[in-house]
mmCIF file of C-alpha atoms and ligand atoms in Angstrom:
data_model
loop_
_atom_site.group_PDB
_atom_site.id
_atom_site.type_symbol
_atom_site.label_atom_id
_atom_site.label_comp_id
_atom_site.label_asym_id
_atom_site.label_seq_id
_atom_site.Cartn_x
_atom_site.Cartn_y
_atom_site.Cartn_z
ATOM 1 C CA MET A 52 -0.317 0.261 0.043
ATOM 2 C CA SER A 53 1.929 3.329 -0.650
ATOM 3 C CA GLY A 54 2.199 6.226 1.101
ATOM 4 C CA TRP A 55 0.795 9.339 1.434
ATOM 5 C CA VAL A 56 0.136 13.351 3.601
ATOM 6 C CA VAL A 57 -1.919 14.929 3.471
ATOM 7 C CA VAL A 58 -1.302 19.307 5.378
ATOM 8 C CA ALA A 59 -5.288 19.460 6.555
ATOM 9 C CA GLY A 60 -6.868 23.049 8.426
ATOM 10 C CA LEU A 61 -8.844 22.154 10.346
ATOM 11 C CA GLY A 62 -10.734 25.690 10.905
ATOM 12 C CA PRO A 63 -10.750 27.823 13.582
ATOM 13 C CA GLY A 64 -12.101 25.127 16.445
ATOM 14 C CA ALA A 65 -15.721 23.596 15.239
ATOM 15 C CA GLU A 66 -16.139 20.688 14.078
ATOM 16 C CA ASP A 67 -19.187 22.590 11.614
ATOM 17 C CA LEU A 68 -16.213 24.355 10.115
ATOM 18 C CA VAL A 69 -13.747 20.950 9.029
ATOM 19 C CA THR A 70 -14.487 20.797 4.937
ATOM 20 C CA PRO A 71 -15.896 17.257 4.306
ATOM 21 C CA GLU A 72 -12.763 16.954 2.242
ATOM 22 C CA VAL A 73 -10.588 17.151 5.878
ATOM 23 C CA ARG A 74 -13.540 14.591 7.495
ATOM 24 C CA ALA A 75 -12.241 11.946 4.360
ATOM 25 C CA ALA A 76 -8.177 12.486 5.161
ATOM 26 C CA LEU A 77 -8.965 12.427 8.818
ATOM 27 C CA ALA A 78 -10.879 8.796 8.372
ATOM 28 C CA GLN A 79 -8.312 7.375 5.902
ATOM 29 C CA ALA A 80 -5.343 7.959 7.831
ATOM 30 C CA THR A 81 -2.537 5.893 10.069
ATOM 31 C CA ASP A 82 -1.116 8.539 11.227
ATOM 32 C CA ILE A 83 -2.621 11.972 12.668
ATOM 33 C CA VAL A 84 0.879 14.397 13.292
ATOM 34 C CA GLY A 85 0.688 18.065 14.825
ATOM 35 C CA TYR A 86 1.186 20.719 18.167
ATOM 36 C CA ILE A 87 -0.459 19.082 21.007
ATOM 37 C CA PRO A 88 -4.324 21.455 20.891
ATOM 38 C CA TYR A 89 -4.498 20.185 17.261
ATOM 39 C CA VAL A 90 -4.347 16.671 18.060
ATOM 40 C CA ALA A 91 -6.175 16.487 20.915
ATOM 41 C CA ARG A 92 -9.267 17.869 18.500
ATOM 42 C CA ILE A 93 -8.908 13.813 16.633
ATOM 43 C CA ALA A 94 -11.072 11.459 17.946
ATOM 44 C CA PRO A 95 -8.709 8.231 18.771
ATOM 45 C CA ARG A 96 -9.796 5.695 16.655
ATOM 46 C CA GLU A 97 -8.365 1.520 16.756
ATOM 47 C CA GLY A 98 -5.890 1.786 13.171
ATOM 48 C CA LEU A 99 -5.262 5.702 13.937
ATOM 49 C CA THR A 100 -2.020 6.580 16.217
ATOM 50 C CA LEU A 101 -1.650 10.546 17.340
ATOM 51 C CA HIS A 102 2.043 11.794 17.099
ATOM 52 C CA ALA A 103 1.361 15.108 19.317
ATOM 53 C CA SER A 104 4.108 17.399 19.246
ATOM 54 C CA ASP A 105 5.424 20.768 21.305
ATOM 55 C CA ASN A 106 5.584 24.240 19.220
ATOM 56 C CA ARG A 107 8.800 24.677 17.346
ATOM 57 C CA VAL A 108 9.728 21.329 16.137
ATOM 58 C CA GLU A 109 7.549 21.928 12.656
ATOM 59 C CA LEU A 110 10.706 20.864 10.871
ATOM 60 C CA GLU A 111 11.084 17.645 12.828
ATOM 61 C CA ARG A 112 7.307 17.114 12.178
ATOM 62 C CA ALA A 113 7.589 17.534 9.144
ATOM 63 C CA HIS A 114 9.938 15.090 9.132
ATOM 64 C CA HIS A 115 8.615 12.378 10.830
ATOM 65 C CA ALA A 116 5.271 13.096 8.962
ATOM 66 C CA LEU A 117 7.209 12.012 5.440
ATOM 67 C CA GLN A 118 9.198 9.292 7.231
ATOM 68 C CA MET A 119 6.146 7.416 7.792
ATOM 69 C CA ALA A 120 4.333 8.460 4.606
ATOM 70 C CA ALA A 121 7.450 6.281 2.839
ATOM 71 C CA GLN A 122 7.210 3.528 5.108
ATOM 72 C CA GLY A 123 3.645 2.554 3.515
ATOM 73 C CA LYS A 124 1.503 4.964 6.392
ATOM 74 C CA ARG A 125 -1.269 7.232 5.350
ATOM 75 C CA VAL A 126 -0.039 11.093 7.341
ATOM 76 C CA VAL A 127 -2.488 13.642 8.103
ATOM 77 C CA ILE A 128 -0.553 17.228 8.990
ATOM 78 C CA VAL A 129 -2.618 18.891 11.390
ATOM 79 C CA SER A 130 -3.120 22.779 11.063
ATOM 80 C CA SER A 131 -5.735 25.087 12.997
ATOM 81 C CA GLY A 132 -7.430 26.914 10.455
ATOM 82 C CA ASP A 133 -5.753 26.854 6.954
ATOM 83 C CA PRO A 134 -2.224 25.205 7.298
ATOM 84 C CA GLY A 135 -1.238 27.517 4.479
ATOM 85 C CA VAL A 136 -1.045 30.416 7.185
ATOM 86 C CA PHE A 137 1.029 30.403 9.166
ATOM 87 C CA ALA A 138 1.481 26.459 9.328
ATOM 88 C CA MET A 139 2.796 23.258 8.304
ATOM 89 C CA ALA A 140 2.388 23.152 5.282
ATOM 90 C CA SER A 141 5.351 25.646 4.939
ATOM 91 C CA ALA A 142 6.795 23.861 6.572
ATOM 92 C CA LEU A 143 6.395 20.389 5.078
ATOM 93 C CA PHE A 144 8.327 22.149 1.245
ATOM 94 C CA GLU A 145 11.904 23.633 3.942
ATOM 95 C CA ARG A 146 11.722 19.494 4.416
ATOM 96 C CA LEU A 147 11.429 18.216 1.147
ATOM 97 C CA GLU A 148 13.555 20.903 -0.178
ATOM 98 C CA GLU A 149 16.415 19.617 1.684
ATOM 99 C CA ILE A 150 15.659 16.041 1.375
ATOM 100 C CA PRO A 151 15.766 14.539 -2.009
ATOM 101 C CA GLU A 152 14.710 11.128 -1.139
ATOM 102 C CA PHE A 153 11.019 12.830 -0.424
ATOM 103 C CA ALA A 154 10.578 14.251 -3.849
ATOM 104 C CA HIS A 155 8.518 10.741 -4.985
ATOM 105 C CA ILE A 156 5.420 10.881 -1.795
ATOM 106 C CA ASP A 157 1.569 11.880 -2.346
ATOM 107 C CA ILE A 158 1.518 14.839 -0.865
ATOM 108 C CA ARG A 159 -2.122 16.580 -0.791
ATOM 109 C CA ILE A 160 -2.782 20.654 1.218
ATOM 110 C CA LEU A 161 -7.087 20.465 1.966
ATOM 111 C CA PRO A 162 -7.114 23.780 2.582
ATOM 112 C CA GLY A 163 -9.640 24.573 5.891
ATOM 113 C CA ILE A 164 -11.240 28.340 7.245
ATOM 114 C CA THR A 165 -8.385 30.207 8.578
ATOM 115 C CA ALA A 166 -9.083 32.456 11.747
ATOM 116 C CA MET A 167 -8.715 35.197 10.034
ATOM 117 C CA LEU A 168 -12.320 34.971 7.769
ATOM 118 C CA ALA A 169 -13.268 33.330 10.367
ATOM 119 C CA ALA A 170 -13.342 36.321 12.653
ATOM 120 C CA ALA A 171 -14.588 38.996 10.041
ATOM 121 C CA ALA A 172 -17.710 37.269 8.945
ATOM 122 C CA ARG A 173 -18.502 37.614 13.049
ATOM 123 C CA VAL A 174 -18.530 41.255 12.803
ATOM 124 C CA GLY A 175 -19.454 42.035 9.084
ATOM 125 C CA ALA A 176 -17.102 42.320 6.213
ATOM 126 C CA PRO A 177 -13.820 44.333 7.410
ATOM 127 C CA LEU A 178 -12.161 42.526 5.185
ATOM 128 C CA GLY A 179 -14.348 43.788 2.167
ATOM 129 C CA HIS A 180 -11.067 45.271 0.612
ATOM 130 C CA ASP A 181 -7.483 44.741 -0.055
ATOM 131 C CA PHE A 182 -5.713 43.993 3.514
ATOM 132 C CA CYS A 183 -3.046 41.986 4.368
ATOM 133 C CA ALA A 184 -2.050 40.112 6.808
ATOM 134 C CA ILE A 185 0.884 40.100 9.390
ATOM 135 C CA ASN A 186 2.145 37.194 12.018
ATOM 136 C CA LEU A 187 3.442 38.802 14.860
ATOM 137 C CA SER A 188 6.001 36.591 16.110
ATOM 138 C CA ASP A 189 9.178 37.011 15.750
ATOM 139 C CA ASN A 190 10.206 33.430 16.159
ATOM 140 C CA LEU A 191 11.328 33.489 12.630
ATOM 141 C CA LYS A 192 11.606 36.688 11.634
ATOM 142 C CA PRO A 193 13.305 40.065 13.436
ATOM 143 C CA PHE A 194 10.870 42.377 15.162
ATOM 144 C CA ASP A 195 12.639 45.496 13.592
ATOM 145 C CA LEU A 196 10.683 43.553 10.144
ATOM 146 C CA VAL A 197 7.325 42.935 11.885
ATOM 147 C CA GLU A 198 7.541 47.173 12.487
ATOM 148 C CA HIS A 199 8.788 47.540 8.854
ATOM 149 C CA ARG A 200 5.792 45.645 7.424
ATOM 150 C CA LEU A 201 3.215 46.849 9.892
ATOM 151 C CA ARG A 202 3.660 50.637 9.358
ATOM 152 C CA HIS A 203 3.979 49.626 5.302
ATOM 153 C CA GLY A 204 0.224 48.275 5.617
ATOM 154 C CA ALA A 205 -0.793 51.577 7.508
ATOM 155 C CA ARG A 206 0.754 53.592 4.895
ATOM 156 C CA GLY A 207 -0.715 51.568 2.033
ATOM 157 C CA ASP A 208 -4.305 52.018 3.826
ATOM 158 C CA PHE A 209 -4.480 48.443 3.882
ATOM 159 C CA ALA A 210 -7.257 46.653 6.153
ATOM 160 C CA MET A 211 -4.927 44.175 8.057
ATOM 161 C CA ALA A 212 -4.952 41.324 9.872
ATOM 162 C CA PHE A 213 -2.624 40.255 13.009
ATOM 163 C CA TYR A 214 -2.229 36.103 14.064
ATOM 164 C CA ASN A 215 0.355 35.625 16.720
ATOM 165 C CA PRO A 216 0.310 39.214 18.176
ATOM 166 C CA ARG A 217 0.864 38.588 21.945
ATOM 167 C CA SER A 218 2.767 35.755 23.736
ATOM 168 C CA LYS A 219 3.880 35.622 27.029
ATOM 169 C CA SER A 220 7.050 34.851 26.347
ATOM 170 C CA ARG A 221 7.099 38.961 24.585
ATOM 171 C CA PRO A 222 4.085 40.614 26.177
ATOM 172 C CA HIS A 223 5.719 43.707 24.746
ATOM 173 C CA GLN A 224 5.417 44.092 21.403
ATOM 174 C CA PHE A 225 2.092 44.476 20.495
ATOM 175 C CA ALA A 226 2.065 47.767 23.229
ATOM 176 C CA ARG A 227 4.624 48.394 19.917
ATOM 177 C CA VAL A 228 2.230 48.020 17.706
ATOM 178 C CA LEU A 229 -0.474 50.056 18.717
ATOM 179 C CA GLU A 230 2.471 52.815 19.212
ATOM 180 C CA VAL A 231 2.756 52.218 15.413
ATOM 181 C CA LEU A 232 -0.634 51.744 13.911
ATOM 182 C CA ARG A 233 -0.734 55.515 16.543
ATOM 183 C CA GLU A 234 1.910 56.884 14.193
ATOM 184 C CA GLU A 235 0.007 56.268 11.811
ATOM 185 C CA CYS A 236 -3.601 55.812 11.430
ATOM 186 C CA GLU A 237 -7.150 57.927 13.048
ATOM 187 C CA PRO A 238 -7.863 57.556 16.545
ATOM 188 C CA THR A 239 -10.760 56.201 15.217
ATOM 189 C CA ARG A 240 -9.930 53.348 13.238
ATOM 190 C CA LEU A 241 -12.257 50.814 14.012
ATOM 191 C CA ILE A 242 -9.567 47.129 15.220
ATOM 192 C CA VAL A 243 -11.681 43.889 16.181
ATOM 193 C CA PHE A 244 -10.228 41.591 18.789
ATOM 194 C CA ALA A 245 -11.744 38.755 17.947
ATOM 195 C CA ARG A 246 -11.339 35.416 20.198
ATOM 196 C CA ALA A 247 -12.140 31.931 20.310
ATOM 197 C CA VAL A 248 -13.797 31.829 17.771
ATOM 198 C CA SER A 249 -16.024 29.276 16.969
ATOM 199 C CA THR A 250 -14.881 28.199 20.476
ATOM 200 C CA PRO A 251 -17.225 27.739 23.460
ATOM 201 C CA GLU A 252 -14.914 30.230 24.319
ATOM 202 C CA GLU A 253 -15.479 32.928 21.656
ATOM 203 C CA MET A 254 -14.621 36.976 22.710
ATOM 204 C CA VAL A 255 -15.744 39.458 19.944
ATOM 205 C CA THR A 256 -14.789 43.013 20.676
ATOM 206 C CA VAL A 257 -14.674 46.250 18.462
ATOM 207 C CA VAL A 258 -12.891 48.937 19.950
ATOM 208 C CA THR A 259 -11.639 51.459 18.606
ATOM 209 C CA LEU A 260 -7.610 52.272 18.449
ATOM 210 C CA ASP A 261 -7.594 54.909 20.996
ATOM 211 C CA GLN A 262 -9.297 52.298 23.370
ATOM 212 C CA ALA A 263 -7.184 49.894 22.421
ATOM 213 C CA THR A 264 -5.201 48.015 25.414
ATOM 214 C CA PRO A 265 -2.977 45.746 24.671
ATOM 215 C CA GLU A 266 -4.374 42.976 27.326
ATOM 216 C CA MET A 267 -7.037 43.520 24.372
ATOM 217 C CA ALA A 268 -4.954 40.129 23.215
ATOM 218 C CA ASP A 269 -4.000 36.642 23.466
ATOM 219 C CA MET A 270 -2.005 34.379 21.571
ATOM 220 C CA ARG A 271 -5.849 33.359 20.962
ATOM 221 C CA THR A 272 -7.079 36.459 19.669
ATOM 222 C CA VAL A 273 -6.927 37.686 16.097
ATOM 223 C CA VAL A 274 -6.795 40.829 15.476
ATOM 224 C CA ILE A 275 -8.021 43.228 12.461
ATOM 225 C CA VAL A 276 -7.918 46.018 11.705
ATOM 226 C CA GLY A 277 -9.987 48.123 9.570
ATOM 227 C CA ASN A 278 -8.504 50.454 6.444
ATOM 228 C CA SER A 279 -9.452 54.334 6.618
ATOM 229 C CA THR A 280 -13.202 53.554 5.578
ATOM 230 C CA THR A 281 -13.776 50.620 7.940
ATOM 231 C CA ARG A 282 -17.213 51.041 8.596
ATOM 232 C CA ARG A 283 -20.029 50.995 11.274
ATOM 233 C CA VAL A 284 -23.636 50.143 9.349
ATOM 234 C CA GLY A 285 -25.971 49.057 12.570
ATOM 235 C CA ALA A 286 -24.072 46.320 14.805
ATOM 236 C CA TRP A 287 -21.559 45.020 12.161
ATOM 237 C CA VAL A 288 -18.881 45.964 10.616
ATOM 238 C CA TYR A 289 -17.909 46.786 6.681
ATOM 239 C CA THR A 290 -15.366 47.790 5.176
ATOM 240 C CA PRO A 291 -16.431 49.612 1.155
ATOM 241 C CA ARG A 292 -15.222 47.453 -1.822
ATOM 242 C CA SER A 293 -14.281 50.614 -3.056
ATOM 243 C CA ALA A 294 -11.565 52.840 -2.757
ATOM 244 C CA PRO A 295 -11.792 56.950 -2.996
ATOM 245 C CA ASP A 296 -10.676 59.049 -5.628
ATOM 246 C CA GLY A 297 -7.005 59.815 -4.574
ATOM 247 C CA GLY A 298 -6.818 56.853 -1.697
ATOM 248 C CA ALA A 299 -3.524 56.897 -2.001
ATOM 249 C CA THR A 300 -1.022 57.801 1.169
ATOM 250 C CA SER A 301 2.749 58.579 1.486
HETATM 251 N N1 LIG B 443 -3.365 28.570 10.312
HETATM 252 C C1 LIG B 443 -3.843 28.797 11.498
HETATM 253 C C2 LIG B 443 -3.212 29.930 12.326
HETATM 254 C C3 LIG B 443 -1.877 29.250 12.890
HETATM 255 S S1 LIG B 443 -1.499 30.196 13.749
HETATM 256 C C4 LIG B 443 -5.451 29.876 10.744
HETATM 257 O O1 LIG B 443 -4.586 29.172 9.648
HETATM 258 O O2 LIG B 443 -6.194 30.311 11.199
HETATM 259 C C5 LIG B 443 -1.835 30.944 15.197
HETATM 260 C C6 LIG B 443 -2.951 32.051 15.189
HETATM 261 O O3 LIG B 443 -4.021 32.112 13.900
HETATM 262 C C7 LIG B 443 -2.910 32.087 17.035
HETATM 263 O O4 LIG B 443 -2.407 33.145 18.039
HETATM 264 C C8 LIG B 443 -4.158 33.665 16.785
HETATM 265 O O5 LIG B 443 -4.384 35.022 16.105
HETATM 266 C C9 LIG B 443 -4.740 32.749 15.444
HETATM 267 N N2 LIG B 443 -6.210 31.925 15.283
HETATM 268 C C10 LIG B 443 -6.249 30.452 15.886
HETATM 269 N N3 LIG B 443 -7.423 30.592 16.030
HETATM 270 C C11 LIG B 443 -8.312 31.390 15.990
HETATM 271 C C12 LIG B 443 -9.371 31.391 16.723
HETATM 272 N N4 LIG B 443 -10.726 29.824 16.780
HETATM 273 N N5 LIG B 443 -10.362 32.558 16.968
HETATM 274 C C13 LIG B 443 -8.940 33.604 17.233
HETATM 275 N N6 LIG B 443 -7.669 33.317 15.827
HETATM 276 C C14 LIG B 443 -6.984 32.286 15.962
#
């Protein structure tokens, strides 16, 4: 029997948001590989081995998955949200690039609903015009680069989604992010703090930039900053699809 590796997105949390394609791959798998909280979402069954590992070991995890597939196993690497968004799909290809013996392995990437889209849908349509997504973690890049991209995103008047906004190991960086936003954007700019979207712990708050505090974000939060036209209509937040003429900033 020939093995394969699927990199699957489990969506933001709710079972209803796992795609049928991902469910089918999980049902055929012999082995599940992933970060502990994501593997915990998979129901144990006979014939299925769960391999949960800590974070920051993405390349080892990818290697392990490829090795098992080479031995004929059917392996699903699980990510939360979408596997291509700050997640395991890139780690798999990084390892594949390093080890040519794995080149023949059957690989499929199955998309999932990424956190910013689940969060955007909760409040309305804050990403309805041009937007970008920035991972605020400096695990894999210097914080200077985070700050640079953030400033240019704001100057380009993109709506922005921030992943990994704040952790215990780097509590001050999100305060710095808010400082940069205050330098670049007006105080009434709308910001959405969406925590644990589609789980029982979900909490979604919309504030203006002058009301935002670093404590409003943690590692389970995705933050969406509107562009200069993002506004409220009733209880909703949306960004119009069009930009005014001459809307380009510096
Ligand atoms: N691949 C994932 C992102 C992994 S990075 C995806 O596509 O969603 C982890 C970050 O994703 C968290 O720090 C948080 O910013 C965001 N995140 C993941 N699940 C979330 C959820 N249910 N609600 C809000 N943010 C979430």
